[in-house]
Amino acid sequence: MLVSGEHRHLPKAEVGAILEAEGLPFRMLEDSNRLLRLEAPPPAGLAVSKRSAFCRLCGVELLHCKASLGDILSSLQALGSEIGLNSGESFAVRVWRTGDSQSPLTGFEVEKAVGRVLLTMERDLRVDLRRPRKLFVGILSGRSFTFGLSVDGEGRKYFSSRTPRRKPFFHPSSLQPKIARCMVNLSRAAGGKILYDPFCGTGSILIEAGLMGLEALGGDLRKKMVKGTKVNLQHYGVENVHLTLANALAPPIRQVDAVSTDPPYGRAATTAGVPIPVLYRKFLEEIGLILKPQGYMCIAAPSTLPLEETAEEYGFKTVGRYSIYVHRSLTREIYVLRRM
Ligand SMILES: C[S@@+](CC[C@H](N)C(=O)[O-])C[C@H]1O[C@@H](n2cnc3c(N)ncnc32)[C@H](O)[C@@H]1O
């Protein structure tokens, strides 16, 4: 997998969470810069490709070797029919070079050389760069070259169409769609389970959950936000999300399977007069009563408010904490908590 360079640790955490949510066992073989290699059952690639925010490219590995043209081409020849091309098929090869690649080769040079070898492997093969039947992908990273067959869930996820300013209902506290999606994934939400976002704001988390086909419940203290979220959900064609006007400190539901949420930080969004530390403490207490045991909560907080200790007091174990710089006066912490 080639993951986004936007964050050092979130992409790996997201991939692991997706596989756990989908019940797919895996073993991490390599995590270097933007390359993740893991051993997992075949549906893993499709699951990650469909769900993730930060995975840029996902494939089934065919070879992993030293990044020299000699090694690449001889390993490719040795693969023979394992390459999986059938006579008459069209294919394309695309090669990426990560920032830490120590190879003098360019992606283009490798694409051309690999393409030439592949053309000899079966009868009547042809290169089609626009709509290939099979897309082979390679990554030059560190001293190595990794090559495989691309797995594409549903193509591009068009995150750019869901940035805060492009939603019909806008509020400055709105999350970027990739962060929202990653937060859904970190909560291990999955089909047949209920995801809860009690501080829904403009609905960023609920939109991503809905687009992933998950069932979700959202709430907000303000009527304006609930109405706005409804408009946003409709705009993106999301139907499987329920909304309620409710105080997160008095949840309107008895049990949920997963929580992904972004409470106010005491800046753009209202806290209805409740001091931020009190709001988080009370919320952790309440949510601890309704999140099912072993269930996960992904929660954002300002970095000035460490949550680990309070979370532990209310029966949560912190299993991940990731910092995201937003601007000079705000660093957002993304916590992943598991209910004990
Ligand atoms: C940071 S914003 C959420 C932004 C949201 N993630 C988005 O992307 O649009 C926090 C939201 O929590 C709501 N809120 C504040 N106190 C609340 C409470 N006690 N119960 C429910 N919602 C509350 C605010 O009205 C605000 O919409």
GROMACS .gro file of C-alpha atoms and ligand atoms in nm:
model
  367
    1MET     CA    1   0.000   0.000   0.000
    2LEU     CA    2   0.111   0.353  -0.066
    3VAL     CA    3  -0.030   0.578   0.203
    4SER     CA    4  -0.063   0.952   0.215
    5GLY     CA    5   0.227   1.153   0.351
    6GLU     CA    6  -0.009   1.398   0.523
    7HIS     CA    7   0.040   1.223   0.859
    8ARG     CA    8   0.312   0.989   0.976
    9HIS     CA    9   0.108   0.753   1.198
   10LEU     CA   10  -0.262   0.798   1.118
   11PRO     CA   11  -0.261   0.604   0.787
   12LYS     CA   12  -0.112   0.293   0.946
   13ALA     CA   13  -0.352   0.316   1.241
   14GLU     CA   14  -0.642   0.357   0.998
   15VAL     CA   15  -0.547   0.050   0.794
   16GLY     CA   16  -0.518  -0.160   1.111
   17ALA     CA   17  -0.854  -0.035   1.236
   18ILE     CA   18  -1.029  -0.113   0.906
   19LEU     CA   19  -0.899  -0.469   0.907
   20GLU     CA   20  -1.000  -0.516   1.271
   21ALA     CA   21  -1.347  -0.374   1.200
   22GLU     CA   22  -1.389  -0.614   0.908
   23GLY     CA   23  -1.265  -0.910   1.112
   24LEU     CA   24  -0.961  -0.968   0.888
   25PRO     CA   25  -0.644  -1.084   1.064
   26PHE     CA   26  -0.317  -0.929   0.945
   27ARG     CA   27   0.053  -0.906   1.014
   28MET     CA   28   0.249  -0.588   0.940
   29LEU     CA   29   0.559  -0.673   0.738
   30GLU     CA   30   0.690  -0.324   0.673
   31ASP     CA   31   0.601   0.031   0.768
   32SER     CA   32   0.853   0.264   0.612
   33ASN     CA   33   0.779   0.620   0.516
   34ARG     CA   34   0.474   0.586   0.286
   35LEU     CA   35   0.495   0.214   0.211
   36LEU     CA   36   0.293  -0.036   0.413
   37ARG     CA   37   0.332  -0.406   0.340
   38LEU     CA   38   0.117  -0.654   0.521
   39GLU     CA   39   0.014  -1.015   0.513
   40ALA     CA   40  -0.364  -1.049   0.514
   41PRO     CA   41  -0.642  -1.252   0.350
   42PRO     CA   42  -0.746  -1.146  -0.004
   43PRO     CA   43  -1.053  -0.933   0.092
   44ALA     CA   44  -0.824  -0.702   0.291
   45GLY     CA   45  -0.712  -0.501  -0.012
   46LEU     CA   46  -1.065  -0.425  -0.123
   47ALA     CA   47  -1.178  -0.337   0.230
   48VAL     CA   48  -0.893  -0.088   0.277
   49SER     CA   49  -0.930   0.053  -0.071
   50LYS     CA   50  -1.305   0.108  -0.025
   51ARG     CA   51  -1.297   0.252   0.326
   52SER     CA   52  -0.975   0.437   0.390
   53ALA     CA   53  -0.906   0.809   0.385
   54PHE     CA   54  -0.530   0.788   0.370
   55CYS     CA   55  -0.450   0.488   0.150
   56ARG     CA   56  -0.353   0.625  -0.191
   57LEU     CA   57  -0.289   0.297  -0.361
   58CYS     CA   58  -0.359  -0.059  -0.269
   59GLY     CA   59  -0.244  -0.376  -0.442
   60VAL     CA   60  -0.178  -0.745  -0.405
   61GLU     CA   61   0.198  -0.784  -0.389
   62LEU     CA   62   0.365  -0.991  -0.659
   63LEU     CA   63   0.726  -0.907  -0.591
   64HIS     CA   64   0.949  -0.716  -0.353
   65CYS     CA   65   1.315  -0.677  -0.448
   66LYS     CA   66   1.616  -0.446  -0.458
   67ALA     CA   67   1.545  -0.130  -0.657
   68SER     CA   68   1.785  -0.196  -0.944
   69LEU     CA   69   1.665  -0.256  -1.299
   70GLY     CA   70   1.851  -0.589  -1.314
   71ASP     CA   71   1.683  -0.721  -0.998
   72ILE     CA   72   1.341  -0.591  -1.098
   73LEU     CA   73   1.343  -0.746  -1.443
   74SER     CA   74   1.485  -1.083  -1.337
   75SER     CA   75   1.233  -1.110  -1.051
   76LEU     CA   76   0.958  -1.028  -1.296
   77GLN     CA   77   1.073  -1.297  -1.543
   78ALA     CA   78   1.086  -1.547  -1.257
   79LEU     CA   79   0.723  -1.479  -1.177
   80GLY     CA   80   0.610  -1.622  -1.512
   81SER     CA   81   0.240  -1.706  -1.516
   82GLU     CA   82   0.200  -1.591  -1.153
   83ILE     CA   83   0.181  -1.243  -1.295
   84GLY     CA   84  -0.180  -1.327  -1.384
   85LEU     CA   85  -0.204  -1.185  -1.737
   86ASN     CA   86  -0.421  -1.367  -1.991
   87SER     CA   87  -0.362  -1.352  -2.364
   88GLY     CA   88  -0.542  -1.069  -2.539
   89GLU     CA   89  -0.568  -0.855  -2.224
   90SER     CA   90  -0.482  -0.489  -2.191
   91PHE     CA   91  -0.272  -0.362  -1.903
   92ALA     CA   92  -0.087  -0.057  -1.771
   93VAL     CA   93   0.202  -0.011  -1.531
   94ARG     CA   94   0.231   0.285  -1.296
   95VAL     CA   95   0.525   0.338  -1.067
   96TRP     CA   96   0.553   0.584  -0.776
   97ARG     CA   97   0.872   0.700  -0.610
   98THR     CA   98   0.846   0.796  -0.243
   99GLY     CA   99   1.054   1.078  -0.096
  100ASP     CA  100   1.292   0.833   0.075
  101SER     CA  101   1.372   0.629  -0.237
  102GLN     CA  102   1.747   0.577  -0.269
  103SER     CA  103   1.726   0.435  -0.617
  104PRO     CA  104   1.858   0.643  -0.909
  105LEU     CA  105   1.568   0.506  -1.119
  106THR     CA  106   1.271   0.723  -1.208
  107GLY     CA  107   0.916   0.587  -1.201
  108PHE     CA  108   0.891   0.639  -1.576
  109GLU     CA  109   1.204   0.433  -1.649
  110VAL     CA  110   1.070   0.143  -1.445
  111GLU     CA  111   0.723   0.168  -1.603
  112LYS     CA  112   0.873   0.142  -1.952
  113ALA     CA  113   1.109  -0.146  -1.869
  114VAL     CA  114   0.848  -0.347  -1.678
  115GLY     CA  115   0.586  -0.284  -1.949
  116ARG     CA  116   0.823  -0.422  -2.214
  117VAL     CA  117   0.879  -0.744  -2.018
  118LEU     CA  118   0.509  -0.790  -1.945
  119LEU     CA  119   0.425  -0.758  -2.316
  120THR     CA  120   0.629  -1.072  -2.382
  121MET     CA  121   0.451  -1.283  -2.123
  122GLU     CA  122   0.139  -1.380  -2.318
  123ARG     CA  123   0.008  -1.356  -2.673
  124ASP     CA  124  -0.166  -1.040  -2.800
  125LEU     CA  125  -0.120  -0.832  -2.488
  126ARG     CA  126  -0.150  -0.457  -2.527
  127VAL     CA  127  -0.082  -0.149  -2.321
  128ASP     CA  128  -0.385   0.071  -2.250
  129LEU     CA  129  -0.302   0.364  -2.028
  130ARG     CA  130  -0.660   0.492  -2.006
  131ARG     CA  131  -0.876   0.189  -1.931
  132PRO     CA  132  -0.650  -0.110  -1.874
  133ARG     CA  133  -0.806  -0.445  -1.787
  134LYS     CA  134  -0.526  -0.487  -1.533
  135LEU     CA  135  -0.333  -0.213  -1.361
  136PHE     CA  136   0.008  -0.306  -1.223
  137VAL     CA  137   0.152  -0.073  -0.965
  138GLY     CA  138   0.503  -0.034  -0.833
  139ILE     CA  139   0.657   0.166  -0.550
  140LEU     CA  140   1.022   0.270  -0.531
  141SER     CA  141   1.081   0.324  -0.161
  142GLY     CA  142   1.405   0.320   0.040
  143ARG     CA  143   1.634   0.067  -0.130
  144SER     CA  144   1.349  -0.151  -0.253
  145PHE     CA  145   1.092  -0.192  -0.525
  146THR     CA  146   0.749  -0.336  -0.450
  147PHE     CA  147   0.524  -0.443  -0.733
  148GLY     CA  148   0.171  -0.581  -0.751
  149LEU     CA  149  -0.173  -0.581  -0.905
  150SER     CA  150  -0.386  -0.282  -0.809
  151VAL     CA  151  -0.702  -0.336  -0.609
  152ASP     CA  152  -0.945  -0.053  -0.655
  153GLY     CA  153  -1.248  -0.037  -0.426
  154GLU     CA  154  -1.456   0.225  -0.599
  155GLY     CA  155  -1.202   0.452  -0.757
  156ARG     CA  156  -1.157   0.799  -0.619
  157LYS     CA  157  -1.368   0.898  -0.322
  158TYR     CA  158  -1.397   1.266  -0.420
  159PHE     CA  159  -1.309   1.401  -0.077
  160SER     CA  160  -1.258   1.742  -0.235
  161SER     CA  161  -1.633   1.767  -0.303
  162ARG     CA  162  -1.698   1.745   0.072
  163THR     CA  163  -1.457   2.002   0.215
  164PRO     CA  164  -1.628   2.235   0.468
  165ARG     CA  165  -1.679   2.520   0.218
  166ARG     CA  166  -1.836   2.293  -0.042
  167LYS     CA  167  -2.107   2.162   0.187
  168PRO     CA  168  -2.439   2.343   0.149
  169PHE     CA  169  -2.451   2.400   0.525
  170PHE     CA  170  -2.120   2.546   0.641
  171HIS     CA  171  -1.979   2.610   0.986
  172PRO     CA  172  -1.614   2.697   1.068
  173SER     CA  173  -1.592   2.408   1.317
  174SER     CA  174  -1.646   2.153   1.039
  175LEU     CA  175  -1.389   1.873   0.999
  176GLN     CA  176  -1.205   1.797   0.678
  177PRO     CA  177  -1.364   1.490   0.514
  178LYS     CA  178  -1.049   1.277   0.525
  179ILE     CA  179  -1.012   1.332   0.899
  180ALA     CA  180  -1.381   1.256   0.947
  181ARG     CA  181  -1.352   0.934   0.748
  182CYS     CA  182  -1.038   0.830   0.931
  183MET     CA  183  -1.219   0.890   1.261
  184VAL     CA  184  -1.505   0.662   1.149
  185ASN     CA  185  -1.251   0.394   1.066
  186LEU     CA  186  -1.061   0.433   1.393
  187SER     CA  187  -1.388   0.370   1.580
  188ARG     CA  188  -1.400   0.023   1.414
  189ALA     CA  189  -1.756   0.089   1.294
  190ALA     CA  190  -1.878  -0.190   1.067
  191GLY     CA  191  -2.187  -0.312   0.885
  192GLY     CA  192  -2.477  -0.417   1.108
  193LYS     CA  193  -2.354  -0.201   1.397
  194ILE     CA  194  -2.452   0.146   1.513
  195LEU     CA  195  -2.208   0.434   1.506
  196TYR     CA  196  -2.295   0.733   1.723
  197ASP     CA  197  -2.182   1.095   1.679
  198PRO     CA  198  -2.347   1.298   1.957
  199PHE     CA  199  -2.174   1.630   1.864
  200CYS     CA  200  -2.253   1.615   1.492
  201GLY     CA  201  -2.217   1.985   1.396
  202THR     CA  202  -2.242   1.995   1.016
  203GLY     CA  203  -2.240   1.614   0.991
  204SER     CA  204  -1.890   1.549   0.853
  205ILE     CA  205  -1.849   1.221   1.042
  206LEU     CA  206  -2.204   1.107   0.963
  207ILE     CA  207  -2.165   1.183   0.592
  208GLU     CA  208  -1.852   0.967   0.568
  209ALA     CA  209  -2.014   0.687   0.769
  210GLY     CA  210  -2.325   0.703   0.550
  211LEU     CA  211  -2.121   0.696   0.228
  212MET     CA  212  -1.943   0.388   0.361
  213GLY     CA  213  -2.283   0.220   0.397
  214LEU     CA  214  -2.275   0.221   0.778
  215GLU     CA  215  -2.575   0.283   0.999
  216ALA     CA  216  -2.530   0.587   1.219
  217LEU     CA  217  -2.706   0.807   1.471
  218GLY     CA  218  -2.615   1.173   1.509
  219GLY     CA  219  -2.719   1.442   1.752
  220ASP     CA  220  -2.649   1.802   1.842
  221LEU     CA  221  -2.768   2.042   2.108
  222ARG     CA  222  -2.855   2.307   1.852
  223LYS     CA  223  -3.156   2.284   1.623
  224LYS     CA  224  -2.969   2.484   1.359
  225MET     CA  225  -2.691   2.221   1.344
  226VAL     CA  226  -2.931   1.926   1.328
  227LYS     CA  227  -3.120   2.094   1.042
  228GLY     CA  228  -2.793   2.181   0.868
  229THR     CA  229  -2.666   1.825   0.899
  230LYS     CA  230  -2.990   1.703   0.745
  231VAL     CA  231  -2.938   1.933   0.447
  232ASN     CA  232  -2.578   1.812   0.409
  233LEU     CA  233  -2.674   1.445   0.432
  234GLN     CA  234  -2.939   1.493   0.165
  235HIS     CA  235  -2.694   1.680  -0.056
  236TYR     CA  236  -2.455   1.382  -0.057
  237GLY     CA  237  -2.737   1.128  -0.098
  238VAL     CA  238  -2.688   0.972   0.247
  239GLU     CA  239  -2.998   0.794   0.378
  240ASN     CA  240  -2.891   0.549   0.647
  241VAL     CA  241  -2.829   0.811   0.917
  242HIS     CA  242  -3.076   0.910   1.190
  243LEU     CA  243  -3.065   1.249   1.356
  244THR     CA  244  -3.185   1.377   1.689
  245LEU     CA  245  -3.186   1.705   1.876
  246ALA     CA  246  -3.019   1.591   2.197
  247ASN     CA  247  -2.773   1.676   2.467
  248ALA     CA  248  -2.466   1.451   2.443
  249LEU     CA  249  -2.452   1.460   2.821
  250ALA     CA  250  -2.789   1.282   2.834
  251PRO     CA  251  -2.766   1.036   2.543
  252PRO     CA  252  -3.099   0.943   2.382
  253ILE     CA  253  -2.996   0.579   2.319
  254ARG     CA  254  -2.925   0.286   2.552
  255GLN     CA  255  -2.640   0.115   2.371
  256VAL     CA  256  -2.412   0.185   2.077
  257ASP     CA  257  -2.140  -0.023   1.912
  258ALA     CA  258  -1.899   0.254   1.819
  259VAL     CA  259  -1.859   0.627   1.876
  260SER     CA  260  -1.681   0.878   1.658
  261THR     CA  261  -1.714   1.237   1.763
  262ASP     CA  262  -1.571   1.586   1.772
  263PRO     CA  263  -1.696   1.786   2.073
  264PRO     CA  264  -1.648   2.164   2.089
  265TYR     CA  265  -1.301   2.290   2.181
  266GLY     CA  266  -1.429   2.616   2.328
  267ARG     CA  267  -1.357   2.814   2.010
  268ALA     CA  268  -1.595   2.825   1.710
  269ALA     CA  269  -1.861   2.584   1.836
  270THR     CA  270  -2.086   2.646   2.134
  271THR     CA  271  -2.053   2.456   2.460
  272ALA     CA  272  -2.378   2.608   2.593
  273GLY     CA  273  -2.183   2.763   2.878
  274VAL     CA  274  -2.029   2.437   3.004
  275PRO     CA  275  -1.651   2.470   3.065
  276ILE     CA  276  -1.458   2.243   2.825
  277PRO     CA  277  -1.293   2.017   3.089
  278VAL     CA  278  -1.633   1.967   3.256
  279LEU     CA  279  -1.799   1.890   2.921
  280TYR     CA  280  -1.540   1.623   2.828
  281ARG     CA  281  -1.543   1.468   3.175
  282LYS     CA  282  -1.920   1.445   3.191
  283PHE     CA  283  -1.936   1.315   2.835
  284LEU     CA  284  -1.682   1.039   2.905
  285GLU     CA  285  -1.884   0.940   3.209
  286GLU     CA  286  -2.212   0.922   3.012
  287ILE     CA  287  -2.074   0.753   2.703
  288GLY     CA  288  -1.897   0.495   2.919
  289LEU     CA  289  -2.243   0.380   3.025
  290ILE     CA  290  -2.376   0.319   2.674
  291LEU     CA  291  -2.079   0.211   2.463
  292LYS     CA  292  -2.075  -0.166   2.458
  293PRO     CA  293  -1.780  -0.337   2.632
  294GLN     CA  294  -1.472  -0.364   2.406
  295GLY     CA  295  -1.632  -0.103   2.179
  296TYR     CA  296  -1.417   0.181   2.045
  297MET     CA  297  -1.459   0.555   2.060
  298CYS     CA  298  -1.262   0.793   1.842
  299ILE     CA  299  -1.280   1.140   1.992
  300ALA     CA  300  -1.114   1.469   1.901
  301ALA     CA  301  -0.996   1.717   2.165
  302PRO     CA  302  -0.774   2.023   2.182
  303SER     CA  303  -0.414   1.927   2.268
  304THR     CA  304  -0.436   2.143   2.580
  305LEU     CA  305  -0.680   1.895   2.733
  306PRO     CA  306  -0.513   1.557   2.788
  307LEU     CA  307  -0.783   1.291   2.811
  308GLU     CA  308  -0.604   0.969   2.909
  309GLU     CA  309  -0.651   0.994   3.285
  310THR     CA  310  -1.015   1.097   3.276
  311ALA     CA  311  -1.083   0.831   3.016
  312GLU     CA  312  -0.931   0.567   3.241
  313GLU     CA  313  -1.143   0.683   3.537
  314TYR     CA  314  -1.454   0.608   3.332
  315GLY     CA  315  -1.345   0.265   3.209
  316PHE     CA  316  -1.161   0.346   2.886
  317LYS     CA  317  -0.813   0.243   2.777
  318THR     CA  318  -0.632   0.479   2.541
  319VAL     CA  319  -0.510   0.270   2.247
  320GLY     CA  320  -0.403   0.555   2.019
  321ARG     CA  321  -0.334   0.927   2.026
  322TYR     CA  322  -0.249   1.129   1.714
  323SER     CA  323  -0.172   1.502   1.689
  324ILE     CA  324  -0.292   1.708   1.397
  325TYR     CA  325  -0.167   2.063   1.359
  326VAL     CA  326  -0.459   2.282   1.250
  327HIS     CA  327  -0.318   2.633   1.287
  328ARG     CA  328  -0.093   2.838   1.517
  329SER     CA  329  -0.329   2.825   1.812
  330LEU     CA  330  -0.490   2.484   1.763
  331THR     CA  331  -0.347   2.134   1.754
  332ARG     CA  332  -0.616   1.870   1.748
  333GLU     CA  333  -0.561   1.539   1.925
  334ILE     CA  334  -0.740   1.235   1.793
  335TYR     CA  335  -0.783   0.974   2.068
  336VAL     CA  336  -0.881   0.615   2.015
  337LEU     CA  337  -1.030   0.476   2.337
  338ARG     CA  338  -1.149   0.123   2.403
  339ARG     CA  339  -1.417   0.057   2.661
  340MET     CA  340  -1.289  -0.200   2.908
  341LIG     C1  341  -1.669   2.096   1.696
  341LIG     S1  342  -1.840   2.097   1.657
  341LIG     C2  343  -1.860   1.952   1.563
  341LIG     C3  344  -1.816   1.968   1.424
  341LIG     C4  345  -1.845   1.849   1.338
  341LIG     N1  346  -1.754   1.741   1.362
  341LIG     C5  347  -1.839   1.889   1.190
  341LIG     O1  348  -1.748   1.845   1.120
  341LIG     O2  349  -1.919   1.968   1.149
  341LIG     C6  350  -1.918   2.058   1.808
  341LIG     C7  351  -2.071   2.055   1.803
  341LIG     O3  352  -2.117   2.012   1.931
  341LIG     C8  353  -2.237   2.079   1.960
  341LIG     N2  354  -2.257   2.072   2.106
  341LIG     C9  355  -2.201   2.147   2.203
  341LIG     N3  356  -2.240   2.103   2.324
  341LIG    C10  357  -2.321   1.997   2.302
  341LIG    C11  358  -2.391   1.906   2.387
  341LIG     N4  359  -2.385   1.916   2.520
  341LIG     N5  360  -2.462   1.807   2.330
  341LIG    C12  361  -2.470   1.794   2.196
  341LIG     N6  362  -2.407   1.877   2.111
  341LIG    C13  363  -2.333   1.978   2.163
  341LIG    C14  364  -2.219   2.218   1.902
  341LIG     O4  365  -2.346   2.276   1.875
  341LIG    C15  366  -2.137   2.187   1.776
  341LIG     O5  367  -2.221   2.176   1.665
   0.00000   0.00000   0.00000
